[in-house]
Coordinates of C-alpha atoms and ligand atoms in Angstrom, one line a residue:
X6 CA -9.7 -24.8 -6.4
X7 CA -12.7 -22.4 -7.5
X8 CA -13.0 -19.0 -5.4
X9 CA -16.0 -17.7 -5.3
X10 CA -18.4 -16.5 -8.1
X11 CA -17.4 -12.1 -9.0
X12 CA -14.4 -13.1 -6.9
X13 CA -12.3 -9.4 -7.6
X14 CA -9.0 -10.4 -9.4
X15 CA -7.6 -7.5 -9.9
X16 CA -3.6 -5.9 -10.0
X17 CA -2.3 -2.6 -8.0
X18 CA -0.5 0.2 -9.0
X19 CA 0.3 3.6 -7.4
X20 CA 0.3 7.2 -8.8
X21 CA 4.0 8.8 -8.1
X22 CA 4.8 5.0 -9.1
X23 CA 3.6 4.7 -12.0
X24 CA 2.3 8.2 -14.4
X25 CA 5.7 10.5 -15.0
X26 CA 4.3 13.4 -15.9
X27 CA 4.6 15.0 -13.3
X28 CA 4.9 18.7 -14.8
X29 CA 2.6 18.3 -17.0
X30 CA -1.5 19.6 -16.8
X31 CA -0.7 22.1 -14.4
X32 CA 0.2 18.9 -11.7
X33 CA 1.6 20.8 -8.6
X34 CA 5.0 19.3 -6.3
X35 CA 4.9 16.2 -3.9
X36 CA 6.8 15.7 -1.9
X37 CA 8.1 12.5 -3.4
X38 CA 9.6 14.4 -5.7
X39 CA 11.1 16.7 -3.8
X40 CA 13.0 13.0 -1.9
X41 CA 13.3 12.2 -5.1
X42 CA 15.8 14.6 -6.0
X43 CA 18.1 14.8 -2.9
X44 CA 21.2 13.2 -3.8
X45 CA 21.0 9.8 -1.7
X46 CA 17.5 9.5 -0.7
X47 CA 16.7 7.0 -3.5
X48 CA 18.8 4.0 -4.8
X49 CA 21.1 5.5 -8.1
X50 CA 19.6 9.0 -7.8
X51 CA 16.3 7.9 -9.1
X52 CA 12.6 9.4 -10.1
X53 CA 9.3 9.2 -10.6
X54 CA 9.9 11.8 -13.4
X55 CA 8.8 9.4 -16.0
X56 CA 8.0 6.5 -14.3
X57 CA 5.9 4.5 -16.8
X58 CA 5.0 7.0 -18.5
X59 CA 1.7 5.7 -17.3
X60 CA 0.0 9.5 -17.7
X61 CA 0.9 9.1 -22.0
X62 CA 0.5 5.5 -22.4
X63 CA -2.2 5.2 -20.8
X64 CA -4.9 3.5 -23.5
X65 CA -2.3 0.7 -24.1
X66 CA -2.1 -0.2 -20.8
X67 CA -6.2 0.0 -20.3
X68 CA -5.4 -2.6 -23.4
X69 CA -2.9 -4.6 -21.9
X70 CA -4.9 -5.6 -18.9
X71 CA -8.6 -5.7 -20.8
X72 CA -6.0 -8.3 -22.8
X73 CA -4.9 -10.1 -18.9
X74 CA -8.8 -10.3 -18.2
X75 CA -9.0 -8.5 -14.9
X76 CA -11.4 -7.6 -13.3
X77 CA -10.2 -4.5 -11.4
X78 CA -6.7 -2.4 -11.2
X79 CA -6.7 -0.4 -8.2
X80 CA -4.6 3.0 -8.9
X81 CA -4.0 6.3 -7.0
X82 CA -5.1 9.4 -7.4
X83 CA -1.9 11.9 -7.5
X84 CA -3.4 14.6 -4.8
X85 CA -1.2 17.4 -6.3
X86 CA -2.4 16.8 -10.0
X87 CA -6.5 17.2 -8.2
X88 CA -4.8 20.3 -5.8
X89 CA -1.9 21.6 -7.3
X90 CA -1.5 23.6 -3.9
X91 CA -3.0 20.8 -1.4
X92 CA -5.9 23.4 -0.7
X93 CA -7.6 26.0 -2.5
X94 CA -7.9 26.0 -6.9
X95 CA -9.2 22.6 -8.6
X96 CA -6.7 22.0 -11.1
X97 CA -9.6 20.0 -13.6
X98 CA -7.1 19.0 -16.2
X99 CA -6.0 16.6 -13.4
X100 CA -9.4 15.5 -12.6
X101 CA -10.1 15.3 -16.4
X102 CA -7.0 12.4 -16.4
X103 CA -9.1 10.1 -13.9
X104 CA -11.8 10.6 -15.3
X105 CA -10.6 9.0 -18.8
X106 CA -8.8 5.8 -16.9
X107 CA -12.3 5.5 -15.0
X108 CA -14.2 5.6 -17.8
X109 CA -11.4 3.4 -19.9
X110 CA -11.7 0.9 -17.2
X111 CA -15.8 0.1 -17.3
X112 CA -15.3 0.0 -20.6
X113 CA -13.3 -2.5 -20.5
X114 CA -15.6 -4.2 -18.3
X115 CA -12.9 -3.8 -15.0
X116 CA -14.2 -2.5 -11.9
X117 CA -11.8 0.5 -10.6
X118 CA -10.4 0.7 -7.0
X119 CA -9.0 4.2 -6.0
X120 CA -7.2 4.7 -3.7
X121 CA -7.2 8.9 -2.4
X122 CA -3.3 8.8 -0.8
X123 CA -0.9 6.3 -1.8
X124 CA 1.8 9.0 -0.3
X125 CA 1.9 11.7 -3.0
X126 CA 1.5 14.9 -0.2
X127 CA 1.8 18.1 -2.1
X128 CA 4.7 19.4 -0.9
X129 CA 2.4 22.8 -0.1
X130 CA 1.6 20.7 2.7
X131 CA 4.6 19.4 3.6
X132 CA 6.1 23.2 3.9
X133 CA 3.3 23.9 6.4
X134 CA 3.7 20.8 8.7
X135 CA 2.4 17.6 6.7
X136 CA 0.9 15.5 8.7
X137 CA 2.5 15.7 11.6
X138 CA 0.3 19.3 11.5
X139 CA -3.3 18.6 12.1
X140 CA -4.4 20.9 9.3
X141 CA -3.3 18.3 7.1
X142 CA -6.3 15.7 8.0
X143 CA -8.8 18.7 7.1
X144 CA -7.0 19.3 3.6
X145 CA -7.6 15.5 3.2
X146 CA -11.0 15.0 4.0
X147 CA -11.6 18.6 1.2
X148 CA -10.0 17.1 -1.2
X149 CA -11.8 13.4 -0.8
X150 CA -14.8 15.3 -1.1
X151 CA -13.5 16.6 -4.6
X152 CA -12.5 13.7 -6.2
X153 CA -15.7 11.8 -5.1
X154 CA -17.9 14.3 -6.3
X155 CA -15.8 14.3 -9.8
X156 CA -15.9 10.1 -9.8
X157 CA -18.1 8.6 -7.5
X158 CA -21.1 8.3 -10.2
X159 CA -18.7 5.4 -11.6
X160 CA -16.1 4.2 -9.2
X161 CA -17.7 1.8 -6.3
X162 CA -14.9 1.6 -4.2
X163 CA -13.1 4.1 -2.2
X164 CA -9.7 3.2 -0.4
X165 CA -8.7 6.8 2.0
X166 CA -5.0 5.8 2.6
X167 CA -3.0 3.3 1.7
X168 CA -0.3 2.0 4.6
X169 CA -0.5 5.0 6.9
X170 CA 2.4 3.1 8.5
X171 CA 4.5 3.5 6.2
X172 CA 3.8 7.1 5.6
X173 CA 4.3 7.5 9.2
X174 CA 7.0 5.6 10.1
X175 CA 9.4 5.1 7.0
X176 CA 8.8 8.8 6.3
X177 CA 8.6 10.7 9.6
X178 CA 10.7 8.2 12.0
X179 CA 13.3 5.9 10.0
X180 CA 13.7 8.4 6.8
X181 CA 13.9 6.3 4.3
X182 CA 10.7 7.5 2.7
X183 CA 9.8 11.3 1.9
X184 CA 9.5 13.4 3.8
X185 CA 12.4 11.9 4.9
X186 CA 11.6 13.2 9.0
X187 CA 13.3 11.1 12.0
X188 CA 12.0 11.1 14.9
X189 CA 9.1 8.8 16.1
X190 CA 7.2 11.7 17.9
X191 CA 6.4 12.8 14.5
X192 CA 5.5 9.8 13.3
X193 CA 2.9 9.1 16.1
X194 CA 2.0 12.2 14.9
X195 CA 1.5 11.7 11.5
X196 CA -0.8 8.3 12.1
X197 CA -3.0 10.5 14.3
X198 CA -3.5 13.1 11.7
X199 CA -3.5 10.2 8.4
X200 CA -5.9 8.3 10.4
X201 CA -8.0 11.4 11.5
X202 CA -8.0 12.3 7.9
X203 CA -9.5 9.1 6.8
X204 CA -12.0 9.5 9.4
X205 CA -13.2 13.2 8.3
X206 CA -12.8 11.7 4.3
X207 CA -15.6 9.2 5.6
X208 CA -17.8 11.6 6.6
X209 CA -17.6 14.1 3.7
X210 CA -18.2 10.7 0.9
X211 CA -20.4 9.5 3.0
X212 CA -22.6 13.0 3.8
X213 CA -22.2 13.2 0.1
X214 CA -24.2 9.9 -0.7
X215 CA -23.9 7.5 -2.9
X216 CA -24.1 3.5 -2.5
X217 CA -20.8 3.4 -2.6
X218 CA -18.1 0.8 -0.8
X219 CA -15.9 2.9 1.3
X220 CA -12.6 1.8 2.9
X221 CA -8.9 1.7 4.8
X222 CA -5.7 -0.4 2.9
X223 CA -3.4 -1.3 6.1
X224 CA -0.5 -3.2 5.5
X225 CA -0.3 -5.9 8.3
X226 CA 2.9 -8.3 9.2
X227 CA 2.5 -10.8 11.5
X228 CA 5.6 -10.9 14.0
X229 CA 6.9 -13.5 15.6
X230 CA 10.6 -14.3 18.0
X231 CA 13.0 -15.0 15.9
X232 CA 14.3 -17.3 19.1
X233 CA 12.4 -18.9 21.5
X234 CA 13.4 -16.3 24.4
X235 CA 11.3 -14.2 26.2
X236 CA 12.9 -11.2 25.3
X237 CA 12.3 -11.6 22.1
X238 CA 8.9 -12.3 22.6
X239 CA 8.7 -8.9 23.9
X240 CA 10.2 -7.5 21.7
X241 CA 8.1 -8.6 19.0
X242 CA 5.3 -7.9 21.4
X243 CA 6.5 -4.1 20.9
X244 CA 6.5 -4.8 16.8
X245 CA 2.7 -5.9 16.8
X246 CA 2.3 -3.0 18.5
X247 CA 3.8 -0.3 16.6
X248 CA 3.5 -2.4 12.6
X249 CA -0.3 -3.1 13.6
X250 CA -2.4 -2.9 16.4
X251 CA -1.1 1.1 16.2
X252 CA -3.8 0.9 12.7
X253 CA -6.2 -1.9 14.2
X254 CA -7.2 -0.5 17.6
X255 CA -8.0 2.6 16.8
X256 CA -9.9 2.2 13.1
X257 CA -11.9 -1.0 15.0
X258 CA -11.9 0.1 19.0
X259 CA -11.6 3.3 18.4
X260 CA -8.5 3.2 21.4
X261 CA -4.5 3.4 20.7
X262 CA -2.9 0.1 22.5
X263 CA -1.7 1.6 25.4
X264 CA 1.4 -0.6 26.1
X265 CA 3.0 1.1 23.3
X266 CA 1.7 4.0 23.5
X267 CA 3.3 4.0 27.0
X268 CA 6.4 2.5 26.4
X269 CA 6.8 5.3 23.7
X270 CA 6.0 7.6 26.8
X271 CA 8.5 6.2 28.8
X272 CA 11.2 6.5 26.6
X273 CA 10.3 10.5 25.1
X274 CA 7.8 10.0 23.3
X275 CA 5.2 12.0 22.8
X276 CA 1.5 10.5 23.1
X277 CA -0.7 10.8 19.8
X278 CA -2.1 14.9 20.0
X279 CA -6.0 12.9 19.8
X280 CA -8.3 15.2 20.6
X281 CA -12.2 15.1 21.9
X282 CA -14.1 13.4 19.3
X283 CA -10.9 12.2 17.3
X284 CA -11.1 8.4 18.2
X285 CA -14.6 8.1 17.2
X286 CA -14.1 9.5 14.0
X287 CA -11.4 7.2 12.9
X288 CA -13.5 4.3 14.5
X289 CA -16.6 5.8 11.8
X290 CA -17.1 2.3 9.9
X291 CA -16.0 1.5 6.4
X292 CA -17.3 -1.0 4.0
X293 CA -14.4 -3.3 3.7
X294 CA -10.8 -3.2 5.4
X295 CA -8.0 -4.0 2.7
X296 CA -5.4 -5.5 3.6
X297 CA -1.2 -5.2 2.1
X298 CA 0.7 -8.4 3.0
X299 CA 4.2 -9.3 2.2
X300 CA 6.1 -10.8 4.8
X301 CA 6.3 -11.7 9.3
X302 CA 8.2 -9.5 10.9
X303 CA 10.9 -11.8 12.6
X304 CA 12.0 -10.3 15.7
X305 CA 15.0 -10.3 18.3
X306 CA 15.8 -8.4 21.6
X307 CA 18.3 -5.6 20.6
X308 CA 18.5 -3.8 23.7
X309 CA 21.5 -1.1 22.1
X310 CA 19.7 -0.3 19.3
X311 CA 19.5 3.1 18.5
X312 CA 16.9 5.0 16.4
X313 CA 18.6 4.4 12.5
X314 CA 16.9 3.3 9.1
X315 CA 16.0 0.1 10.3
X316 CA 12.9 -0.6 11.3
X317 CA 11.6 -0.8 14.9
X318 CA 15.2 0.6 15.4
X319 CA 13.2 3.0 18.4
X320 CA 11.6 -0.2 20.1
X321 CA 14.6 -2.2 20.7
X322 CA 13.8 -4.6 18.1
X323 CA 15.6 -6.2 15.6
X324 CA 14.2 -7.9 12.0
X325 CA 16.4 -10.2 10.8
X326 CA 15.3 -13.1 7.9
X327 CA 15.4 -16.3 8.9
X328 CA 18.1 -18.1 6.8
X329 CA 16.4 -21.1 5.9
X330 CA 13.8 -18.8 4.4
X331 CA 13.2 -18.5 0.3
X332 CA 14.0 -15.1 0.1
X333 CA 12.7 -12.7 -3.1
X334 CA 15.2 -9.6 -4.7
X335 CA 13.3 -7.4 -2.3
X336 CA 15.5 -9.5 0.7
X337 CA 11.7 -10.6 2.1
X338 CA 11.3 -14.2 2.9
X339 CA 8.6 -15.3 1.1
X340 CA 5.5 -16.7 3.6
X341 CA 2.0 -17.4 2.5
X342 CA 0.6 -18.6 5.7
X343 CA 1.6 -15.5 7.2
X344 CA -0.9 -14.3 4.7
X345 CA -3.3 -16.5 5.6
X346 CA -2.0 -15.7 10.2
X347 CA -3.4 -11.9 9.1
X348 CA -6.9 -12.7 7.5
X349 CA -7.8 -14.9 10.7
X350 CA -6.1 -12.6 13.5
X351 CA -8.8 -9.6 11.7
X352 CA -11.9 -12.2 11.5
X353 CA -11.0 -13.1 15.4
X354 CA -9.8 -10.1 16.6
X355 CA -11.5 -6.8 15.0
X356 CA -13.9 -7.3 12.2
X357 CA -16.3 -9.5 9.8
X358 CA -16.3 -6.8 7.4
X359 CA -15.3 -7.8 3.8
X360 CA -11.5 -8.0 2.8
X361 CA -10.1 -7.1 0.4
X362 CA -6.7 -8.0 -0.6
X363 CA -5.2 -4.9 -1.8
X364 CA -1.2 -5.8 -2.7
X365 CA 0.5 -8.6 -2.9
X366 CA 3.6 -9.9 -4.9
X367 CA 7.4 -10.3 -5.3
X368 CA 10.2 -8.7 -6.5
X369 CA 12.5 -11.0 -9.2
X370 CA 15.9 -10.4 -10.8
X371 CA 14.0 -10.4 -13.9
X372 CA 15.3 -10.4 -17.4
X373 CA 14.3 -11.0 -21.5
X374 CA 15.5 -13.5 -22.7
X375 CA 17.2 -14.7 -26.3
X376 CA 14.0 -15.8 -27.2
X377 CA 12.2 -12.2 -25.3
X378 CA 10.3 -13.7 -23.1
X379 CA 10.4 -13.5 -19.2
X380 CA 9.9 -16.4 -17.3
X381 CA 8.9 -15.8 -13.9
X382 CA 8.3 -19.1 -12.6
X383 CA 8.9 -17.6 -9.3
X384 CA 6.3 -15.5 -8.8
X385 CA 4.1 -17.9 -10.1
X386 CA 4.7 -20.2 -7.3
X387 CA 4.6 -16.9 -5.0
X388 CA 1.4 -16.4 -6.1
X389 CA 0.1 -19.9 -6.4
X390 CA 1.4 -20.2 -2.8
X391 CA -0.7 -17.3 -1.5
X392 CA -3.4 -17.9 -3.4
X393 CA -4.3 -21.7 -1.9
X394 CA -3.1 -19.9 1.5
X395 CA -6.1 -17.4 1.2
X396 CA -8.4 -19.8 -0.4
X397 CA -8.2 -22.3 3.1
X398 CA -8.8 -18.7 4.9
X399 CA -12.1 -18.3 3.1
X400 CA -12.8 -21.9 3.9
X401 CA -12.0 -20.9 7.8
X402 CA -14.9 -18.1 7.6
X403 CA -12.4 -15.2 6.5
X404 CA -14.7 -13.3 3.5
X405 CA -12.1 -12.3 1.4
X406 CA -14.3 -10.8 -2.0
X407 CA -10.7 -9.6 -4.0
X408 CA -7.1 -10.0 -5.0
X409 CA -4.9 -7.2 -6.3
X410 CA -1.4 -8.5 -7.1
X411 CA 1.2 -6.1 -7.3
X412 CA 2.1 -5.2 -9.5
X413 CA 0.8 -5.0 -13.2
X414 CA 3.5 -3.4 -14.0
X415 CA 7.3 -2.9 -12.8
X416 CA 7.2 0.6 -11.5
X417 CA 9.3 3.0 -9.5
X418 CA 10.0 0.9 -6.2
X419 CA 10.5 4.1 -3.6
X420 CA 13.8 4.2 -2.3
X421 CA 15.1 1.1 -4.2
X422 CA 14.1 3.4 -7.9
X423 CA 13.3 0.9 -10.8
X424 CA 16.3 -1.6 -9.4
X425 CA 13.0 -3.7 -7.7
X426 CA 10.7 -5.4 -10.4
X427 CA 6.8 -6.1 -9.2
X428 CA 5.1 -5.9 -12.3
X429 CA 3.3 -9.2 -13.4
X430 CA 4.2 -7.1 -16.5
X431 CA 8.1 -6.5 -17.2
X432 CA 8.5 -2.7 -18.2
X433 CA 11.7 -1.9 -20.5
X434 CA 12.5 1.5 -19.4
X435 CA 14.8 3.5 -22.2
X436 CA 11.3 3.0 -24.8
X437 CA 8.6 1.9 -22.6
X438 CA 7.7 -1.2 -24.4
X439 CA 5.3 -3.2 -22.2
X440 CA 6.2 -6.9 -21.9
X441 CA 4.1 -9.5 -20.0
X442 CA 6.0 -12.1 -18.4
X443 CA 4.8 -15.7 -17.9
X444 CA 3.0 -14.5 -14.3
X445 CA 0.9 -12.9 -16.6
X446 CA -0.7 -15.1 -18.7
X447 CA -0.3 -17.5 -15.5
X448 CA -2.5 -14.8 -14.1
X449 CA -5.1 -14.7 -16.6
X450 CA -5.6 -18.2 -16.9
X451 CA -6.4 -18.2 -13.3
X452 CA -8.9 -15.3 -13.4
X453 CA -10.3 -17.3 -16.4
X454 CA -10.8 -19.9 -14.4
X455 CA -11.6 -18.3 -11.6
X456 CA -9.3 -20.4 -9.7
X457 CA -6.3 -22.9 -9.5
X458 CA -6.1 -26.5 -10.9
X459 CA -5.9 -28.8 -7.9
Ligands
FCB503 C1 3.7 -1.6 -0.8 C2 3.4 -0.4 -1.1 C3 3.8 -0.3 -2.4 C4 4.7 -1.2 -2.8 C5 4.7 -2.4 -2.5 C6 6.0 -3.0 -2.8 O1 4.4 -1.3 0.5 O2 2.3 0.3 -1.0 O3 3.5 1.1 -3.5 O4 6.2 -0.6 -2.9 O5 4.9 -2.1 -1.2

């Protein structure tokens, strides 16, 4: 199974999950600093204060990437490092860090893939309403312009947002992520302002010129009825509406899916605060779509459910994990064919533009064995099956150009703290020692062969 010439094999990380150094060189506070320090929000009270300390261990991590033969590295820029107050003065030291990062990648022939927003909103903007306030979309476009001006000579791949669904719903309706709000009307407002911010940032970057590739990353999950019942079928359709179509439709069709917006309206949730011209901006053309895929949603109708921390509790729907499914350490079912399903759906229903898998991976209960090795065979077979699934989708016409595995390193897994390990490289947190796992060596082989053995 040989992948096309130039296929971009890489890994992904995100600023708050790996950088640490939260109080250094002029970085401002983000909503994740605030949230993780609030008692009871993150498992064992862990925070990203130190994380993988990548801010101080950049050279070592760059060498590690080169050693694995990575063709690409997806990372995110921490907005509060660049603009500590979310607007106004630029912190040059913050930009310098990312300049060192992208130059270090180029020196090692690794393609940088830059994400502008992976959830670490400056706290100063949250204090004025955050993503529920339209002003944040404008600030985001300004910030995008600043980073673009500083790095567009070196960085070709630009991703505006990472997973606006998670930022909106986990952060504003279910309260599991920063900023910890619990109001579906706010989640819909956040959705709209994130997407508007994407559209405005796109305009800013396009008008600055340069022959770069601009895109956005969505987390997409096929939603299926858990049982063969009409009520489950309808519940799965609501979940699909909120989780997938609420983002795909405005981006690629210039409209919000009316079924889900009306459902919410009938249940007392405000419509997204759309103004004239917004949808044209949101649907401004992107050069590629980033897809993050982890699992399918299997949905039951749950008429008595009320809003809680459980996703879709506001939709009278409940996700279940099929009894027979293999599960990861996150409890997520392993479903490689769901990834092919997502890619084919995009092609059939939305767009033919190139796609990159910008995240996919699994958590494993990894440990260092007495010989000093981390044998994560489960992760190897996970990636093997997902790579095979996308290969088949490509044979059916999907224009997939690259694949970023999540993640390079074990890191701060949001509300799960450090308890969940997703890396192909093990991080021994007390010493910050990096130990490539079996999957890292295996992945290096896939990259050097540009494919899998049959
Ligand atoms: C995605 C996030 C990423 C990581 C993985 C496991 O939703 O984008 O930061 O936490 O899940």
